[in-house]
mmCIF file of C-alpha atoms and ligand atoms in Angstrom:
data_model
loop_
_atom_site.group_PDB
_atom_site.id
_atom_site.type_symbol
_atom_site.label_atom_id
_atom_site.label_comp_id
_atom_site.label_asym_id
_atom_site.label_seq_id
_atom_site.Cartn_x
_atom_site.Cartn_y
_atom_site.Cartn_z
ATOM 1 C CA MET O 28 14.398 -14.654 -5.421
ATOM 2 C CA ARG O 29 11.890 -12.065 -4.238
ATOM 3 C CA THR O 30 10.729 -9.559 -6.929
ATOM 4 C CA PRO O 31 11.140 -6.032 -5.559
ATOM 5 C CA LEU O 32 7.948 -4.027 -5.016
ATOM 6 C CA ILE O 33 7.775 -0.241 -5.302
ATOM 7 C CA ALA O 34 4.407 0.990 -4.038
ATOM 8 C CA GLY O 35 3.294 4.618 -4.155
ATOM 9 C CA ASN O 36 1.060 5.842 -1.382
ATOM 10 C CA TRP O 37 -0.680 8.933 -2.739
ATOM 11 C CA LYS O 38 -2.334 9.593 0.617
ATOM 12 C CA MET O 39 -4.985 12.344 0.585
ATOM 13 C CA ASN O 40 -3.657 13.938 -2.622
ATOM 14 C CA LEU O 41 -4.858 14.347 -6.175
ATOM 15 C CA THR O 42 -8.333 14.776 -7.612
ATOM 16 C CA VAL O 43 -9.579 12.153 -10.069
ATOM 17 C CA PRO O 44 -8.265 13.947 -13.194
ATOM 18 C CA GLU O 45 -4.931 14.611 -11.488
ATOM 19 C CA GLY O 46 -4.596 10.961 -10.416
ATOM 20 C CA VAL O 47 -5.419 9.721 -13.875
ATOM 21 C CA ALA O 48 -2.859 12.063 -15.393
ATOM 22 C CA LEU O 49 -0.153 10.866 -12.958
ATOM 23 C CA ALA O 50 -1.040 7.199 -13.614
ATOM 24 C CA GLU O 51 -0.857 7.748 -17.369
ATOM 25 C CA GLN O 52 2.606 9.338 -17.073
ATOM 26 C CA ILE O 53 3.925 6.528 -14.940
ATOM 27 C CA ARG O 54 2.407 3.959 -17.264
ATOM 28 C CA GLN O 55 3.863 5.496 -20.399
ATOM 29 C CA ARG O 56 7.364 5.783 -18.982
ATOM 30 C CA PHE O 57 7.384 2.497 -17.044
ATOM 31 C CA GLY O 58 6.415 0.395 -20.037
ATOM 32 C CA VAL O 59 6.364 -3.340 -19.258
ATOM 33 C CA GLN O 60 9.033 -4.586 -16.947
ATOM 34 C CA GLU O 61 9.072 -7.850 -15.115
ATOM 35 C CA ASP O 62 12.064 -7.448 -12.840
ATOM 36 C CA VAL O 63 10.197 -5.058 -10.567
ATOM 37 C CA GLU O 64 6.564 -4.835 -9.419
ATOM 38 C CA VAL O 65 4.991 -1.423 -9.193
ATOM 39 C CA ALA O 66 1.755 -0.433 -7.423
ATOM 40 C CA VAL O 67 0.008 2.896 -6.882
ATOM 41 C CA CYS O 68 -2.407 3.518 -4.020
ATOM 42 C CA PRO O 69 -4.702 6.469 -4.809
ATOM 43 C CA ALA O 70 -7.438 7.846 -2.587
ATOM 44 C CA PHE O 71 -10.630 5.761 -2.681
ATOM 45 C CA THR O 72 -12.318 8.372 -4.927
ATOM 46 C CA ALA O 73 -9.742 7.823 -7.703
ATOM 47 C CA LEU O 74 -9.409 4.036 -7.511
ATOM 48 C CA TYR O 75 -11.861 3.324 -10.311
ATOM 49 C CA SER O 76 -10.508 5.903 -12.771
ATOM 50 C CA VAL O 77 -6.838 5.190 -12.001
ATOM 51 C CA GLY O 78 -7.582 1.465 -12.397
ATOM 52 C CA GLN O 79 -9.027 2.206 -15.853
ATOM 53 C CA ALA O 80 -5.972 4.273 -16.792
ATOM 54 C CA LEU O 81 -3.691 1.358 -15.798
ATOM 55 C CA ARG O 82 -5.684 -1.358 -17.586
ATOM 56 C CA GLY O 83 -3.506 -3.558 -19.733
ATOM 57 C CA SER O 84 -0.333 -2.451 -17.961
ATOM 58 C CA THR O 85 1.544 -4.402 -15.292
ATOM 59 C CA ILE O 86 1.183 -1.573 -12.733
ATOM 60 C CA LYS O 87 -0.981 -2.744 -9.864
ATOM 61 C CA LEU O 88 -3.666 -0.838 -8.034
ATOM 62 C CA GLY O 89 -3.734 -0.617 -4.206
ATOM 63 C CA ALA O 90 -6.015 0.952 -1.607
ATOM 64 C CA GLN O 91 -4.905 2.858 1.460
ATOM 65 C CA ASN O 92 -7.267 1.216 3.912
ATOM 66 C CA VAL O 93 -10.289 -1.054 4.264
ATOM 67 C CA PHE O 94 -12.901 -1.973 6.821
ATOM 68 C CA TRP O 95 -13.316 -5.582 7.945
ATOM 69 C CA LYS O 96 -17.099 -5.825 7.747
ATOM 70 C CA GLU O 97 -18.690 -7.280 4.591
ATOM 71 C CA LYS O 98 -21.425 -4.661 4.400
ATOM 72 C CA GLY O 99 -23.854 -2.732 6.515
ATOM 73 C CA ALA O 100 -24.428 0.464 8.396
ATOM 74 C CA TYR O 101 -20.808 1.628 8.554
ATOM 75 C CA THR O 102 -20.978 5.111 7.081
ATOM 76 C CA GLY O 103 -17.800 6.233 5.386
ATOM 77 C CA HIS O 104 -16.197 2.808 5.293
ATOM 78 C CA ILE O 105 -15.133 0.623 2.400
ATOM 79 C CA ALA O 106 -15.509 -3.199 2.351
ATOM 80 C CA PRO O 107 -13.071 -5.723 0.931
ATOM 81 C CA ALA O 108 -15.500 -6.786 -1.821
ATOM 82 C CA MET O 109 -15.719 -3.141 -3.008
ATOM 83 C CA LEU O 110 -11.920 -3.051 -3.474
ATOM 84 C CA SER O 111 -11.729 -6.399 -5.173
ATOM 85 C CA SER O 112 -14.499 -5.385 -7.590
ATOM 86 C CA LEU O 113 -12.229 -2.497 -8.682
ATOM 87 C CA HIS O 114 -9.391 -4.961 -9.306
ATOM 88 C CA CYS O 115 -7.346 -3.694 -6.438
ATOM 89 C CA GLU O 116 -4.463 -6.056 -5.636
ATOM 90 C CA TYR O 117 -2.895 -4.442 -2.568
ATOM 91 C CA VAL O 118 -4.269 -2.834 0.570
ATOM 92 C CA ILE O 119 -2.117 -0.776 2.909
ATOM 93 C CA LEU O 120 -2.903 -1.785 6.519
ATOM 94 C CA GLY O 121 -1.702 -0.063 9.666
ATOM 95 C CA HIS O 122 -0.032 2.997 8.156
ATOM 96 C CA SER O 123 1.073 5.147 11.085
ATOM 97 C CA GLU O 124 -1.372 7.869 9.913
ATOM 98 C CA THR O 125 -4.326 5.403 10.070
ATOM 99 C CA ARG O 126 -3.016 3.944 13.341
ATOM 100 C CA GLY O 127 -3.377 7.551 14.508
ATOM 101 C CA ARG O 128 0.215 7.735 15.737
ATOM 102 C CA PHE O 129 1.425 10.806 13.887
ATOM 103 C CA GLY O 130 4.858 10.428 15.409
ATOM 104 C CA GLN O 131 3.684 9.860 18.941
ATOM 105 C CA SER O 132 3.896 6.798 21.112
ATOM 106 C CA GLU O 133 1.214 7.963 23.576
ATOM 107 C CA ILE O 134 -1.727 8.979 21.386
ATOM 108 C CA GLU O 135 -3.849 11.982 22.277
ATOM 109 C CA ALA O 136 -7.549 11.306 22.155
ATOM 110 C CA GLU O 137 -7.992 14.032 19.570
ATOM 111 C CA LEU O 138 -5.622 12.332 17.107
ATOM 112 C CA LEU O 139 -6.705 8.827 17.894
ATOM 113 C CA GLY O 140 -10.209 9.794 16.908
ATOM 114 C CA TYR O 141 -9.274 9.887 13.193
ATOM 115 C CA PHE O 142 -9.002 6.174 12.680
ATOM 116 C CA SER O 143 -7.972 4.515 15.923
ATOM 117 C CA GLU O 144 -6.429 1.389 14.357
ATOM 118 C CA THR O 145 -4.931 -1.070 16.790
ATOM 119 C CA ASN O 146 -3.058 -4.343 16.231
ATOM 120 C CA ALA O 147 -6.350 -6.105 17.046
ATOM 121 C CA SER O 148 -8.383 -4.179 14.454
ATOM 122 C CA LEU O 149 -5.605 -4.691 11.898
ATOM 123 C CA LYS O 150 -5.805 -8.423 12.481
ATOM 124 C CA LYS O 151 -9.518 -8.284 11.599
ATOM 125 C CA LYS O 152 -8.803 -6.300 8.452
ATOM 126 C CA LEU O 153 -6.097 -8.722 7.421
ATOM 127 C CA GLU O 154 -8.363 -11.733 7.920
ATOM 128 C CA ALA O 155 -11.178 -9.956 6.046
ATOM 129 C CA ILE O 156 -9.197 -9.156 2.884
ATOM 130 C CA LEU O 157 -7.417 -12.487 2.343
ATOM 131 C CA PRO O 158 -10.510 -14.383 1.054
ATOM 132 C CA TYR O 159 -10.820 -11.726 -1.670
ATOM 133 C CA GLY O 160 -7.264 -12.263 -2.870
ATOM 134 C CA LEU O 161 -6.291 -8.763 -1.701
ATOM 135 C CA ARG O 162 -2.662 -8.567 -0.608
ATOM 136 C CA PRO O 163 -1.901 -6.761 2.587
ATOM 137 C CA VAL O 164 0.971 -4.272 2.884
ATOM 138 C CA LEU O 165 1.210 -4.278 6.674
ATOM 139 C CA CYS O 166 3.051 -1.220 8.057
ATOM 140 C CA VAL O 167 5.005 -1.475 11.252
ATOM 141 C CA GLY O 168 7.383 1.001 12.847
ATOM 142 C CA GLU O 169 8.389 2.852 15.973
ATOM 143 C CA THR O 170 7.982 6.474 16.965
ATOM 144 C CA LEU O 171 11.011 8.646 17.755
ATOM 145 C CA ALA O 172 10.305 8.372 21.497
ATOM 146 C CA GLU O 173 10.298 4.568 21.210
ATOM 147 C CA ARG O 174 13.522 4.555 19.217
ATOM 148 C CA GLU O 175 15.240 6.876 21.674
ATOM 149 C CA SER O 176 14.274 4.587 24.529
ATOM 150 C CA GLN O 177 15.616 1.545 22.685
ATOM 151 C CA LYS O 178 12.201 0.024 22.180
ATOM 152 C CA THR O 179 12.309 -0.279 18.390
ATOM 153 C CA ASP O 180 12.702 -4.040 18.199
ATOM 154 C CA ALA O 181 10.122 -4.744 20.936
ATOM 155 C CA VAL O 182 7.556 -2.432 19.316
ATOM 156 C CA ILE O 183 7.906 -4.035 15.911
ATOM 157 C CA GLN O 184 7.820 -7.585 17.308
ATOM 158 C CA GLN O 185 4.662 -6.737 19.255
ATOM 159 C CA GLN O 186 2.992 -5.206 16.214
ATOM 160 C CA LEU O 187 3.775 -8.335 14.155
ATOM 161 C CA SER O 188 2.846 -10.856 16.819
ATOM 162 C CA GLU O 189 -0.442 -9.225 17.799
ATOM 163 C CA THR O 190 -1.513 -8.800 14.152
ATOM 164 C CA LEU O 191 -0.350 -12.092 12.737
ATOM 165 C CA GLN O 192 -0.876 -14.431 15.692
ATOM 166 C CA ALA O 193 -2.728 -17.681 15.074
ATOM 167 C CA MET O 194 -2.569 -17.295 11.308
ATOM 168 C CA GLU O 195 -1.359 -20.120 9.141
ATOM 169 C CA PRO O 196 1.781 -19.688 6.993
ATOM 170 C CA ASP O 197 -0.309 -20.520 3.922
ATOM 171 C CA GLU O 198 -2.668 -17.572 4.586
ATOM 172 C CA LEU O 199 0.290 -15.198 4.746
ATOM 173 C CA ARG O 200 2.059 -16.082 1.493
ATOM 174 C CA ASP O 201 0.996 -12.837 -0.149
ATOM 175 C CA LEU O 202 1.825 -10.678 2.874
ATOM 176 C CA VAL O 203 4.045 -7.683 2.336
ATOM 177 C CA VAL O 204 5.437 -5.953 5.472
ATOM 178 C CA ALA O 205 6.596 -2.347 5.300
ATOM 179 C CA TYR O 206 9.057 -1.091 7.927
ATOM 180 C CA GLU O 207 8.025 2.536 8.323
ATOM 181 C CA PRO O 208 9.706 4.342 11.214
ATOM 182 C CA VAL O 209 7.082 6.900 12.180
ATOM 183 C CA TRP O 210 9.728 9.612 12.642
ATOM 184 C CA ALA O 211 10.860 9.146 9.004
ATOM 185 C CA ILE O 212 7.450 9.465 7.335
ATOM 186 C CA GLY O 213 7.014 12.728 5.488
ATOM 187 C CA THR O 214 9.839 14.383 7.482
ATOM 188 C CA GLY O 215 12.701 14.117 4.967
ATOM 189 C CA GLN O 216 14.613 12.264 7.745
ATOM 190 C CA VAL O 217 15.454 8.897 6.256
ATOM 191 C CA CYS O 218 16.553 5.906 8.332
ATOM 192 C CA GLU O 219 20.177 4.963 7.747
ATOM 193 C CA ALA O 220 20.358 2.174 5.176
ATOM 194 C CA ASP O 221 22.228 -0.200 7.527
ATOM 195 C CA GLU O 222 19.702 0.303 10.298
ATOM 196 C CA ALA O 223 16.757 -0.065 7.912
ATOM 197 C CA ASN O 224 18.329 -3.299 6.702
ATOM 198 C CA ARG O 225 18.779 -4.519 10.265
ATOM 199 C CA VAL O 226 15.138 -3.849 11.146
ATOM 200 C CA CYS O 227 13.883 -5.466 7.927
ATOM 201 C CA GLY O 228 16.002 -8.486 8.895
ATOM 202 C CA LEU O 229 14.405 -8.484 12.321
ATOM 203 C CA ILE O 230 10.969 -8.525 10.694
ATOM 204 C CA ARG O 231 11.970 -11.512 8.606
ATOM 205 C CA SER O 232 13.378 -13.382 11.554
ATOM 206 C CA THR O 233 10.268 -12.600 13.630
ATOM 207 C CA LEU O 234 8.087 -14.090 10.853
ATOM 208 C CA ALA O 235 10.363 -17.148 10.716
ATOM 209 C CA HIS O 236 10.070 -17.619 14.464
ATOM 210 C CA MET O 237 6.272 -17.063 14.539
ATOM 211 C CA HIS O 238 5.333 -18.907 11.387
ATOM 212 C CA HIS O 239 7.884 -20.645 9.260
ATOM 213 C CA THR O 240 11.308 -20.053 7.808
ATOM 214 C CA GLU O 241 9.963 -20.807 4.366
ATOM 215 C CA LEU O 242 7.278 -18.145 4.702
ATOM 216 C CA SER O 243 9.801 -15.579 5.954
ATOM 217 C CA GLU O 244 11.811 -16.181 2.781
ATOM 218 C CA VAL O 245 8.940 -15.373 0.421
ATOM 219 C CA VAL O 246 7.408 -12.433 2.274
ATOM 220 C CA ARG O 247 8.639 -9.130 0.911
ATOM 221 C CA VAL O 248 9.775 -6.564 3.446
ATOM 222 C CA LEU O 249 9.807 -2.987 2.228
ATOM 223 C CA TYR O 250 11.260 0.170 3.710
ATOM 224 C CA GLY O 251 9.208 3.364 3.821
ATOM 225 C CA GLY O 252 10.000 6.810 5.187
ATOM 226 C CA SER O 253 11.251 9.716 3.068
ATOM 227 C CA VAL O 254 12.417 7.496 0.229
ATOM 228 C CA LYS O 255 13.519 9.668 -2.737
ATOM 229 C CA ALA O 256 15.477 9.235 -5.904
ATOM 230 C CA SER O 257 18.584 10.497 -4.087
ATOM 231 C CA ASN O 258 18.544 7.842 -1.319
ATOM 232 C CA ALA O 259 16.815 4.952 -3.108
ATOM 233 C CA ASN O 260 19.977 3.284 -4.311
ATOM 234 C CA SER O 261 21.582 2.929 -0.918
ATOM 235 C CA LEU O 262 18.365 1.642 0.646
ATOM 236 C CA LEU O 263 17.359 -0.707 -2.116
ATOM 237 C CA LYS O 264 20.703 -2.414 -2.487
ATOM 238 C CA GLN O 265 20.432 -3.703 1.127
ATOM 239 C CA PRO O 266 19.842 -7.492 1.126
ATOM 240 C CA GLU O 267 16.909 -7.486 3.538
ATOM 241 C CA ILE O 268 15.031 -4.661 1.811
ATOM 242 C CA ASP O 269 12.737 -5.877 -0.982
ATOM 243 C CA GLY O 270 11.399 -2.569 -2.147
ATOM 244 C CA ALA O 271 9.893 0.659 -0.917
ATOM 245 C CA LEU O 272 6.628 2.207 0.170
ATOM 246 C CA VAL O 273 6.914 5.753 -1.119
ATOM 247 C CA GLY O 274 4.716 8.653 -0.039
ATOM 248 C CA GLY O 275 5.602 12.190 -1.129
ATOM 249 C CA ALA O 276 8.027 11.157 -3.902
ATOM 250 C CA SER O 277 5.402 8.966 -5.568
ATOM 251 C CA LEU O 278 3.469 12.093 -6.559
ATOM 252 C CA ASP O 279 6.343 13.145 -8.784
ATOM 253 C CA PRO O 280 6.631 10.836 -11.809
ATOM 254 C CA GLU O 281 10.320 11.611 -12.335
ATOM 255 C CA GLU O 282 11.210 10.770 -8.726
ATOM 256 C CA PHE O 283 9.010 7.672 -8.645
ATOM 257 C CA LEU O 284 10.497 6.320 -11.879
ATOM 258 C CA GLN O 285 13.996 6.843 -10.606
ATOM 259 C CA ILE O 286 13.125 4.922 -7.450
ATOM 260 C CA ILE O 287 11.743 2.087 -9.618
ATOM 261 C CA HIS O 288 14.927 2.165 -11.609
ATOM 262 C CA ALA O 289 16.991 1.876 -8.406
ATOM 263 C CA ALA O 290 14.997 -1.273 -7.518
ATOM 264 C CA ARG O 291 15.598 -2.782 -10.923
ATOM 265 C CA THR O 292 19.320 -2.276 -10.807
ATOM 266 C CA ARG O 293 19.912 -2.962 -7.137
ATOM 267 C CA LYS O 294 21.768 -6.207 -7.577
ATOM 268 C CA GLY O 295 23.698 -4.949 -10.592
HETATM 269 C C1 PEP W 329 4.259 6.731 3.439
HETATM 270 O O1 PEP W 329 3.301 7.455 3.282
HETATM 271 O O2 PEP W 329 4.112 5.547 3.644
HETATM 272 C C2 PEP W 329 5.583 7.343 3.417
HETATM 273 C C3 PEP W 329 6.618 6.574 3.604
HETATM 274 O O3 PEP W 329 5.654 8.700 3.181
HETATM 275 P P1 PEP W 329 6.948 9.527 2.729
HETATM 276 O O4 PEP W 329 7.650 8.773 1.645
HETATM 277 O O5 PEP W 329 6.429 10.876 2.253
HETATM 278 O O6 PEP W 329 7.820 9.658 3.942
#
């Protein structure tokens, strides 16, 4: 039985005091619960302070990105060892905003310039974090143009195969995959629960095909894209959806706690 994971992606929001205040509210109201795992992913600047605010709780800390090099002249980048020294457990990899997609299948040079992540660079990041015990939350998903031209499944299979190729099942035991249709992120346009379930199932069967059935049964597959308290129940009760990656709604403690509650009661 896979424990559901609800991860909040705070994106480029909240100063350090604001992040600490939000973490404290979630901590107080979440208490200690073992039937659901919860993580928050603040901006790099707030990781240390939010980590301190969460000390002694079961709420995990995650980062929104990482660079694959150990150290060196890489101005503005953060190395895996830096995250592990802050007791980060999760790292989001390949969010559509760091892939530079912003809803587009063909990426304009101006937008690509932000981060320019590719499946190949994501593979390097994945391989770089595993020795530090950092757990990847690998985001995959199609743009609206790709969905409308019936390319959803092929895009996702390609993202998975190019990123995870030649890796051993044992290395991937802590992998979390998040299905995040690009057109649903931050738009209020949520993917239908049945369709999100179908694509999460496709992710699992792709992992089984590439690696091992046993691995595909332990890997958690999340849905992300405009998850809110009002749609969390229908999404989280789907058998292939093991939790949610939550953006905007994770900044509101009431909404976030209701989504956590939906994960806890999903089989009930
Ligand atoms: C995200 O940032 O991963 C996300 C899914 O955002 P939102 O919930 O705001 O759509």
